[in-house]
Short mmCIF file of C-alpha atoms in Angstrom, two decimals:
data_model
loop_
_atom_site.label_atom_id
_atom_site.label_comp_id
_atom_site.label_asym_id
_atom_site.label_seq_id
_atom_site.Cartn_x
_atom_site.Cartn_y
_atom_site.Cartn_z
CA MET A 234 2.20 3.30 22.41
CA LYS A 235 3.09 0.15 24.31
CA ASN A 236 -0.53 -0.38 25.32
CA MET A 237 -1.68 0.14 21.76
CA ILE A 238 0.74 -2.46 20.44
CA VAL A 239 -0.28 -4.94 23.13
CA SER A 240 -3.96 -4.31 22.31
CA LEU A 241 -3.27 -4.87 18.63
CA PHE A 242 -1.67 -8.24 19.19
CA LEU A 243 -4.39 -9.30 21.63
CA ILE A 244 -7.11 -8.41 19.14
CA ILE A 245 -5.46 -10.37 16.38
CA LEU A 246 -4.42 -13.35 18.44
CA THR A 247 -7.70 -13.81 20.29
CA GLY A 248 -10.00 -12.88 17.45
CA THR A 249 -12.62 -11.79 19.96
CA ALA A 250 -12.64 -8.09 19.23
CA ARG A 251 -15.86 -6.61 17.90
CA VAL A 252 -14.16 -4.76 15.10
CA GLU A 253 -15.16 -4.63 11.46
CA ALA A 254 -13.18 -4.02 8.33
CA HIS A 255 -13.54 -3.10 4.68
CA ALA A 256 -16.16 -5.32 3.06
CA PHE A 257 -14.76 -7.43 0.22
CA LEU A 258 -16.84 -9.59 -2.08
CA LYS A 259 -16.66 -13.10 -0.67
CA GLU A 260 -18.86 -14.92 -3.17
CA ALA A 261 -21.57 -14.11 -5.67
CA GLU A 262 -24.41 -15.91 -7.41
CA PRO A 263 -24.13 -15.93 -10.42
CA SER A 264 -20.44 -16.19 -9.65
CA VAL A 265 -17.89 -13.65 -10.85
CA GLY A 266 -17.13 -14.04 -14.57
CA CYS A 267 -19.27 -17.14 -15.01
CA THR A 268 -21.56 -18.27 -17.80
CA VAL A 269 -25.06 -19.47 -16.87
CA PRO A 270 -27.38 -21.40 -19.20
CA SER A 271 -30.52 -19.42 -18.32
CA SER A 272 -31.57 -16.17 -16.68
CA PRO A 273 -31.02 -16.11 -12.90
CA ASN A 274 -33.87 -14.78 -10.74
CA GLU A 275 -31.59 -12.56 -8.72
CA VAL A 276 -28.02 -11.55 -8.01
CA ARG A 277 -26.75 -12.37 -4.54
CA ILE A 278 -23.46 -11.12 -3.16
CA ARG A 279 -22.03 -12.22 0.16
CA PHE A 280 -19.46 -9.86 1.64
CA THR A 281 -16.74 -10.42 4.17
CA GLU A 282 -18.39 -7.98 6.61
CA ASN A 283 -21.87 -7.04 7.70
CA ILE A 284 -23.45 -4.37 5.52
CA GLU A 285 -25.47 -1.20 6.08
CA PRO A 286 -28.30 -1.75 3.54
CA ALA A 287 -29.42 1.88 3.46
CA PHE A 288 -26.11 2.94 1.94
CA SER A 289 -25.42 -0.13 -0.20
CA SER A 290 -26.44 -1.01 -3.73
CA ILE A 291 -26.27 -3.63 -6.45
CA GLN A 292 -27.08 -2.69 -10.04
CA VAL A 293 -27.16 -4.96 -13.08
CA PHE A 294 -26.63 -3.48 -16.56
CA ASP A 295 -26.90 -5.03 -19.99
CA SER A 296 -24.29 -4.51 -22.71
CA SER A 297 -25.92 -1.25 -23.83
CA GLY A 298 -25.74 0.19 -20.31
CA LYS A 299 -29.44 -0.16 -19.51
CA GLU A 300 -30.16 -1.00 -15.89
CA MET A 301 -31.93 -4.37 -15.78
CA ASP A 302 -32.41 -5.12 -12.09
CA LYS A 303 -35.70 -4.48 -10.27
CA ARG A 304 -34.10 -1.90 -7.94
CA ASP A 305 -35.11 -3.80 -4.84
CA VAL A 306 -31.74 -4.30 -3.16
CA HIS A 307 -32.26 -5.81 0.24
CA LEU A 308 -30.34 -7.49 2.99
CA ASP A 309 -30.84 -11.17 3.63
CA ARG A 310 -33.09 -11.81 6.64
CA SER A 311 -30.67 -14.17 8.32
CA ASP A 312 -27.32 -12.95 7.03
CA ARG A 313 -26.37 -9.27 7.36
CA ALA A 314 -23.43 -9.80 4.99
CA LEU A 315 -25.63 -11.01 2.11
CA LEU A 316 -27.29 -8.61 -0.35
CA HIS A 317 -29.93 -9.52 -2.95
CA VAL A 318 -31.34 -7.76 -5.98
CA SER A 319 -34.08 -9.26 -8.14
CA LEU A 320 -33.88 -9.64 -11.90
CA PRO A 321 -36.49 -9.87 -14.67
CA ARG A 322 -36.03 -12.60 -17.23
CA LEU A 323 -32.75 -11.79 -18.98
CA GLY A 324 -32.07 -12.60 -22.60
CA PRO A 325 -28.78 -14.01 -23.88
CA GLY A 326 -25.86 -11.63 -23.41
CA THR A 327 -23.26 -10.29 -21.03
CA TYR A 328 -24.37 -8.41 -17.94
CA LYS A 329 -22.36 -6.19 -15.64
CA VAL A 330 -22.97 -6.17 -11.90
CA VAL A 331 -21.91 -2.98 -10.13
CA TRP A 332 -21.92 -2.94 -6.34
CA ARG A 333 -21.15 -0.39 -3.69
CA VAL A 334 -21.46 -1.20 -0.01
CA VAL A 335 -20.89 0.43 3.33
CA SER A 336 -19.81 -1.94 6.06
CA VAL A 337 -21.22 -1.39 9.54
CA ASP A 338 -18.09 0.52 10.59
CA THR A 339 -18.78 2.97 7.68
CA HIS A 340 -15.95 1.85 5.38
CA VAL A 341 -16.99 2.16 1.73
CA THR A 342 -15.94 -0.36 -0.92
CA ASN A 343 -17.13 -0.97 -4.44
CA GLY A 344 -16.55 -3.22 -7.39
CA ASN A 345 -18.01 -4.81 -10.46
CA PHE A 346 -18.01 -8.04 -12.40
CA THR A 347 -19.73 -9.62 -15.36
CA PHE A 348 -21.65 -12.80 -16.03
CA ARG A 349 -23.02 -14.20 -19.26
CA VAL A 350 -26.41 -15.72 -20.04
CA THR A 351 -26.38 -18.13 -22.99
CA ARG A 352 -30.11 -18.49 -23.64
CA MET B 1232 16.23 24.40 0.90
CA LYS B 1233 15.01 25.83 4.19
CA HIS B 1234 11.75 26.86 2.52
CA LEU B 1235 11.02 23.34 1.19
CA PRO B 1236 8.74 22.30 4.09
CA LEU B 1237 6.83 25.58 3.84
CA VAL B 1238 6.33 25.12 0.09
CA PHE B 1239 5.14 21.54 0.65
CA TRP B 1240 2.53 22.50 3.24
CA LEU B 1241 1.33 25.41 1.13
CA VAL B 1242 0.86 23.09 -1.85
CA CYS B 1243 -1.01 20.67 0.39
CA ALA B 1244 -3.26 23.41 1.74
CA LEU B 1245 -4.04 24.63 -1.78
CA CYS B 1246 -4.84 21.13 -2.99
CA HIS B 1247 -6.97 20.50 0.08
CA PHE B 1248 -9.26 23.42 -0.67
CA CYS B 1249 -9.50 22.36 -4.32
CA ALA B 1250 -10.27 18.72 -3.59
CA THR B 1251 -13.76 17.47 -4.38
CA SER B 1252 -13.75 13.82 -3.41
CA GLN B 1253 -14.71 12.91 0.14
CA THR B 1254 -14.53 9.14 0.02
CA TYR B 1255 -11.02 8.09 0.90
CA ALA B 1256 -9.89 4.97 2.65
CA HIS B 1257 -6.67 3.06 3.05
CA GLY B 1258 -5.16 1.81 -0.16
CA PHE B 1259 -8.39 1.82 -2.18
CA ALA B 1260 -9.14 3.37 -5.55
CA GLY B 1261 -12.47 2.11 -6.78
CA ALA B 1262 -12.45 -1.67 -6.68
CA ARG B 1263 -8.66 -1.75 -6.36
CA PHE B 1264 -6.98 -2.47 -3.06
CA PHE B 1265 -3.33 -1.46 -3.10
CA PRO B 1266 -1.35 -3.30 -0.44
CA ALA B 1267 1.44 -1.55 1.40
CA THR B 1268 4.62 -2.44 -0.45
CA LEU B 1269 7.73 -3.45 1.47
CA SER B 1270 10.54 -1.64 -0.32
CA SER B 1271 8.93 1.57 -1.54
CA ASP B 1272 6.56 4.12 -0.12
CA ASP B 1273 2.82 3.85 -0.77
CA PRO B 1274 0.84 6.19 -3.04
CA PHE B 1275 -1.90 6.77 -0.46
CA VAL B 1276 -2.29 8.18 3.02
CA ALA B 1277 -3.45 5.79 5.70
CA ASP B 1278 -3.63 4.88 9.35
CA GLU B 1279 -1.22 1.99 9.34
CA LEU B 1280 1.52 0.43 11.41
CA SER B 1281 4.42 -1.60 10.06
CA LEU B 1282 5.78 -3.56 13.01
CA PRO B 1283 8.23 -4.91 12.25
CA THR B 1284 9.92 -4.72 8.90
CA VAL B 1285 12.97 -6.96 8.97
CA SER B 1286 15.59 -7.12 6.25
CA THR B 1287 19.01 -8.66 5.96
CA ILE B 1288 21.56 -8.55 3.16
CA ARG B 1289 25.33 -8.75 2.74
CA THR B 1290 26.62 -5.44 1.38
CA PRO B 1291 30.01 -4.92 -0.32
CA ASP B 1292 31.21 -2.52 2.43
CA ASP B 1293 34.42 -3.45 4.30
CA GLY B 1294 34.97 -6.62 2.35
CA GLY B 1295 31.42 -7.79 2.89
CA THR B 1296 29.13 -6.74 5.73
CA ARG B 1297 25.95 -8.45 6.84
CA GLN B 1298 23.44 -5.66 7.46
CA THR B 1299 20.25 -6.46 9.33
CA ASP B 1300 17.57 -3.82 9.82
CA ILE B 1301 14.54 -4.00 12.08
CA SER B 1302 12.26 -1.03 11.61
CA VAL B 1303 8.92 0.33 12.70
CA ASP B 1304 6.80 2.82 10.79
CA ILE B 1305 3.53 4.38 11.78
CA ALA B 1306 1.34 6.45 9.48
CA LYS B 1307 -1.50 8.66 10.69
CA ARG B 1308 -4.06 10.62 8.73
CA ILE B 1309 -4.56 14.21 9.83
CA THR B 1310 -7.34 14.75 7.28
CA PRO B 1311 -8.64 12.17 4.76
CA GLN B 1312 -6.06 13.42 2.25
CA LEU B 1313 -3.17 14.49 4.47
CA GLY B 1314 -1.04 12.16 6.56
CA ILE B 1315 2.17 12.02 8.53
CA GLU B 1316 4.61 9.18 9.06
CA ILE B 1317 7.28 8.40 11.62
CA GLY B 1318 9.86 5.68 11.25
CA GLU B 1319 12.85 4.34 13.11
CA THR B 1320 15.29 1.53 12.33
CA LEU B 1321 17.57 -0.59 14.46
CA THR B 1322 20.58 -1.66 12.41
CA ALA B 1323 23.11 -4.41 13.12
CA LEU B 1324 26.33 -4.47 11.08
CA ASN B 1325 28.50 -7.58 11.05
CA PRO B 1326 31.53 -6.99 8.81
CA HIS B 1327 33.59 -9.85 7.46
CA GLU B 1328 36.57 -8.17 9.05
CA GLY B 1329 36.45 -5.85 12.00
CA ARG B 1330 34.03 -5.12 14.78
CA ALA B 1331 30.30 -5.62 14.70
CA ALA B 1332 28.19 -2.60 15.48
CA ASN B 1333 24.56 -1.91 16.09
CA GLY B 1334 22.40 1.08 16.86
CA PHE B 1335 19.47 3.15 15.78
CA GLY B 1336 19.41 5.03 12.52
CA ASN B 1337 18.25 8.59 12.17
CA LEU B 1338 14.62 9.35 12.91
CA GLU B 1339 12.57 9.55 9.73
CA LEU B 1340 9.59 11.89 9.43
CA ALA B 1341 7.34 12.43 6.45
CA GLY B 1342 4.21 14.21 5.32
CA LYS B 1343 2.09 13.12 2.39
CA TYR B 1344 -0.82 14.66 0.54
CA GLN B 1345 -3.08 12.45 -1.59
CA PHE B 1346 -4.11 14.80 -4.36
CA LEU B 1347 -5.67 12.33 -6.81
CA LYS B 1348 -8.01 9.39 -6.49
CA ASN B 1349 -9.94 8.21 -9.53
CA ASP B 1350 -12.19 5.26 -8.77
CA ALA B 1351 -13.15 4.50 -12.37
CA HIS B 1352 -9.53 4.20 -13.47
CA GLU B 1353 -8.21 2.84 -10.17
CA ALA B 1354 -5.67 5.66 -10.04
CA ILE B 1355 -4.19 7.27 -6.98
CA ALA B 1356 -1.34 9.75 -6.47
CA SER B 1357 0.31 11.65 -3.65
CA LEU B 1358 2.96 14.26 -3.03
CA GLY B 1359 5.30 13.64 -0.14
CA LEU B 1360 8.11 15.25 1.75
CA GLY B 1361 10.32 13.20 4.02
CA VAL B 1362 13.24 14.11 6.21
CA GLU B 1363 15.87 11.96 7.82
CA VAL B 1364 16.74 13.97 10.89
CA GLY B 1365 20.51 14.17 11.08
CA GLY B 1366 22.29 13.47 14.33
CA THR B 1367 19.43 11.50 15.89
CA GLY B 1368 20.96 8.12 15.09
CA SER B 1369 24.07 6.27 16.13
CA SER B 1370 27.33 7.16 14.38
CA SER B 1371 28.57 3.60 14.98
CA ILE B 1372 26.28 2.34 12.22
CA GLY B 1373 26.96 5.29 9.96
CA ALA B 1374 23.92 7.42 10.69
CA ASP B 1375 24.47 10.82 9.08
CA SER B 1376 25.15 13.85 11.23
CA PHE B 1377 23.23 15.98 8.74
CA SER B 1378 19.60 15.87 7.63
CA THR B 1379 18.38 14.75 4.22
CA TRP B 1380 15.17 16.06 2.68
CA SER B 1381 13.27 13.89 0.22
CA PRO B 1382 10.41 15.41 -1.79
CA GLY B 1383 8.70 12.97 -4.09
CA ILE B 1384 5.63 11.89 -5.98
CA PHE B 1385 3.94 8.54 -5.47
CA PHE B 1386 1.42 6.89 -7.76
CA GLY B 1387 -0.68 3.77 -8.15
CA LYS B 1388 -2.69 2.50 -11.11
CA GLY B 1389 -4.84 -0.59 -11.39
CA PHE B 1390 -5.50 -2.23 -14.76
CA GLY B 1391 -9.19 -2.83 -14.06
CA ASP B 1392 -10.21 -0.44 -16.84
CA LEU B 1393 -8.66 -2.61 -19.55
CA PRO B 1394 -11.03 -3.90 -22.25
CA GLU B 1395 -12.91 -7.13 -21.62
CA ALA B 1396 -10.94 -8.80 -24.40
CA ILE B 1397 -7.87 -8.78 -22.16
CA ARG B 1398 -9.68 -9.17 -18.86
CA SER B 1399 -7.09 -11.62 -17.57
CA LEU B 1400 -4.73 -8.65 -17.18
CA LYS B 1401 -7.14 -6.68 -15.01
CA PRO B 1402 -5.77 -8.00 -11.70
CA PHE B 1403 -2.43 -6.30 -12.45
CA ALA B 1404 -1.55 -2.98 -10.88
CA VAL B 1405 1.54 -0.83 -10.69
CA THR B 1406 2.69 1.52 -7.97
CA GLY B 1407 5.75 3.71 -8.05
CA GLN B 1408 7.66 6.64 -6.72
CA LEU B 1409 9.97 9.33 -8.02
CA GLY B 1410 11.83 11.64 -5.70
CA VAL B 1411 15.10 13.29 -4.87
CA ALA B 1412 17.06 12.91 -1.63
CA ILE B 1413 18.77 16.22 -0.92
CA PRO B 1414 21.37 16.19 1.86
CA THR B 1415 21.85 19.40 3.81
CA SER B 1416 25.59 18.83 3.74
CA ALA B 1417 27.53 18.43 0.50
CA SER B 1418 30.40 16.59 2.14
CA THR B 1419 31.77 15.39 5.44
CA ARG B 1420 35.40 15.92 6.40
CA SER B 1421 37.09 13.68 8.90
CA VAL B 1422 40.68 13.30 10.09
CA THR B 1423 42.10 9.81 10.33
CA VAL B 1424 45.49 8.50 11.39
CA ASN B 1425 47.43 6.44 8.86
CA ASP B 1426 48.36 3.16 10.56
CA GLU B 1427 51.64 2.86 8.68
CA THR B 1428 52.97 6.41 8.72
CA GLY B 1429 51.21 7.74 11.81
CA GLU B 1430 50.36 10.87 9.90
CA HIS B 1431 46.99 12.56 10.01
CA GLU B 1432 45.00 12.38 6.81
CA LEU B 1433 41.96 14.35 5.77
CA GLU B 1434 39.13 12.27 4.31
CA ILE B 1435 36.31 13.91 2.42
CA GLU B 1436 33.11 11.96 1.91
CA ARG B 1437 30.82 13.55 -0.65
CA HIS B 1438 27.04 13.43 -0.32
CA PRO B 1439 25.38 13.74 -3.71
CA ASP B 1440 21.76 14.51 -4.37
CA VAL B 1441 20.15 11.18 -5.21
CA LEU B 1442 17.26 10.38 -7.50
CA GLU B 1443 15.11 7.81 -5.72
CA TRP B 1444 12.91 5.89 -8.10
CA GLY B 1445 11.16 2.60 -8.20
CA PHE B 1446 7.98 0.76 -8.92
CA ALA B 1447 6.10 -2.39 -8.03
CA LEU B 1448 4.17 -4.64 -10.37
CA GLU B 1449 1.44 -6.49 -8.53
CA TYR B 1450 -1.02 -9.24 -9.41
CA SER B 1451 -3.98 -9.35 -7.05
CA VAL B 1452 -5.65 -12.72 -6.60
CA VAL B 1453 -8.20 -10.86 -4.48
CA TYR B 1454 -9.09 -8.75 -7.52
CA LEU B 1455 -9.12 -11.77 -9.81
CA GLN B 1456 -11.59 -13.60 -7.59
CA SER B 1457 -13.95 -10.71 -6.87
CA GLN B 1458 -13.85 -8.65 -10.09
CA VAL B 1459 -12.78 -10.83 -13.00
CA GLN B 1460 -13.28 -14.56 -12.56
CA ASP B 1461 -14.12 -16.53 -9.46
CA MET B 1462 -11.62 -19.37 -9.64
CA HIS B 1463 -12.87 -20.83 -6.33
CA LEU B 1464 -9.35 -20.66 -4.95
CA PRO B 1465 -9.08 -21.72 -1.32
CA ALA B 1466 -7.62 -19.74 1.57
CA PRO B 1467 -4.95 -18.49 1.94
CA ILE B 1468 -4.30 -18.39 -1.82
CA ASP B 1469 -7.40 -16.24 -2.38
CA ARG B 1470 -5.79 -13.34 -0.48
CA LEU B 1471 -2.37 -13.41 -2.10
CA ILE B 1472 -0.79 -10.58 -4.07
CA PRO B 1473 2.40 -11.70 -5.82
CA LEU B 1474 4.57 -8.74 -6.76
CA VAL B 1475 7.99 -7.65 -7.85
CA GLU B 1476 9.45 -4.38 -6.60
CA PHE B 1477 12.24 -2.34 -8.15
CA ALA B 1478 13.94 -0.01 -5.65
CA LEU B 1479 16.60 2.15 -7.32
CA GLU B 1480 18.83 5.11 -6.50
CA THR B 1481 20.85 7.22 -8.91
CA PRO B 1482 23.27 9.89 -7.62
CA LEU B 1483 22.94 13.12 -9.57
CA ASP B 1484 26.09 15.08 -8.79
CA ARG B 1485 29.31 15.45 -6.75
CA GLY B 1486 31.30 12.98 -8.78
CA GLU B 1487 28.94 10.06 -8.47
CA GLN B 1488 26.32 10.92 -11.06
CA GLY B 1489 24.83 7.99 -12.91
CA GLN B 1490 26.15 5.30 -10.58
CA THR B 1491 22.82 3.62 -10.03
CA THR B 1492 22.35 1.10 -7.26
CA GLY B 1493 19.27 -0.82 -6.32
CA THR B 1494 17.51 -4.09 -5.92
CA ILE B 1495 14.82 -6.15 -7.60
CA ASN B 1496 12.56 -7.70 -5.02
CA PRO B 1497 10.19 -10.49 -6.06
CA GLY B 1498 7.84 -11.69 -3.36
CA VAL B 1499 4.31 -12.08 -2.14
CA ILE B 1500 1.90 -10.30 0.20
CA TRP B 1501 -0.98 -11.93 2.00
CA ALA B 1502 -3.63 -9.33 2.86
CA GLY B 1503 -6.20 -10.11 5.54
CA LYS B 1504 -8.88 -8.07 7.26
CA TYR B 1505 -6.72 -6.29 9.76
CA PHE B 1506 -3.16 -6.93 8.70
CA GLN B 1507 -0.96 -8.09 5.89
CA ILE B 1508 2.21 -10.15 5.83
CA GLY B 1509 4.78 -9.84 3.09
CA ALA B 1510 8.14 -11.31 2.19
CA GLU B 1511 10.49 -10.60 -0.70
CA ALA B 1512 13.89 -11.66 -1.92
CA VAL B 1513 16.28 -8.71 -2.30
CA ILE B 1514 18.38 -9.13 -5.45
CA PRO B 1515 21.10 -6.53 -6.17
CA ILE B 1516 20.97 -5.14 -9.70
CA ASN B 1517 24.76 -4.77 -10.01
CA GLU B 1518 28.05 -5.39 -8.21
CA ARG B 1519 28.03 -1.83 -6.92
CA THR B 1520 24.95 -2.74 -4.90
CA GLY B 1521 26.19 -6.17 -3.88
CA THR B 1522 26.49 -9.73 -5.03
CA ASN B 1523 24.41 -11.55 -2.45
CA VAL B 1524 20.68 -12.03 -2.26
CA GLY B 1525 18.96 -10.73 0.85
CA VAL B 1526 15.47 -10.96 2.22
CA ILE B 1527 12.87 -8.54 3.59
CA ALA B 1528 9.70 -9.37 5.51
CA GLN B 1529 7.00 -7.22 7.05
CA LEU B 1530 3.99 -7.44 9.33
CA HIS B 1531 1.68 -4.52 8.60
CA PHE B 1532 -1.48 -3.54 10.48
CA PHE B 1533 -4.48 -1.64 9.08
CA LEU B 1534 -5.27 0.69 11.98
CA ASP B 1535 -8.34 2.09 10.21
CA ASP B 1536 -9.87 -1.38 10.22
CA LEU B 1537 -8.69 -2.30 13.71
CA PHE B 1538 -9.75 0.96 15.34
CA PRO B 1539 -12.31 2.53 12.98
CA HIS B 1540 -13.83 4.77 15.64
CA SER B 1541 -10.69 6.04 17.35
CA ILE B 1542 -7.07 6.11 16.17
CA GLY B 1543 -7.98 4.58 12.83
CA ARG B 1544 -9.74 7.66 11.48
CA PRO B 1545 -8.47 11.06 10.43
CA LEU B 1546 -8.05 13.62 13.19
CA PHE B 1547 -10.08 16.14 11.20
CA GLY B 1548 -12.66 16.17 8.47
CA GLY B 1549 -13.57 12.59 7.70
CA LYS B 1550 -15.63 9.64 8.82
CA GLN B 1551 -13.34 7.18 7.08
#
């Protein structure tokens, strides 16, 4: 018990441990809840942890529930915490982004947000 | 009463075989992260360590007594849905008049079964059974010589499924608990000597069954930023969860029924990757509880994030 507590404090204080955690959404493009003037080419989401792409997904739905993305979710080549999915040209409306990711330590998290295209 | 633990474990076993979901993790239901609250038990099972939780408040006992508690709690998942908890508290009592005293309270043990987790509605619920083991603490700080059993139900609900028209309310969530503390002794008899007459007097202290109830209303900036509207808030504000907790107790019998005591605890939690820090004011709801404001603070570690491949995972039946 004593060793465990000491290890805990060392990990936190030094910040050198190779541990991972639950992946939270850090930032997105289009950003969460925003309004964009024209259709974006893709949705990008950067997470707080590195992601296992084989078990992770991003889907984009229109207001009727139809999936609009090109189903080509992929990890960024230089950033293992950044996921992309391509989009066709979107018309005006509100779109819902639904994501589910598995961080490299196998923790599962998910979430969703909307963005609006004006023209 | 003696069959209560057996009934609890049987219910847990039954629920376990009926459960269908396999994706459990600490404090999550869908997109909702429920932080560990400071004053009430959590609605989920987890691998977590609270070290320490420190609280101090002046109670009305003996003309006003400053009570300071320093406690440690560790929770460990046996399976993804079933967990156990162990807690211990060091208490220091400094009365306005009379001698100060300090010592450990009774050992607290608990088992909890998470029987519901609905991702779409951010709902989570557990059944729990706790026991304060009588006679394991110091009598100098008033630790009971008898055990107290506490069955209860714990729940959490995020507001993320609200309509888009009121999306600004989506970051809210509520957690709560409802249980009964059942002492194994109805009363304690003690003989004291009257200072003035020198005669022996028999004192009887009654121990009623107590309804333990409370809830916490939380607003998650984390949820706001990642699910509703990115406000581009900087650190550390982007990880804050302001909340107000209500921790209440109502005796049910033995001459004390209806005499509710409790506190309202407004505060804030900062939740990071591997730990969270929280602090709350402790405001008595009535004079019976006290007239002075106290404070509680906690450092809380997520063992499943710190040690995902060893002590941070269930002993049986789960990768998470």
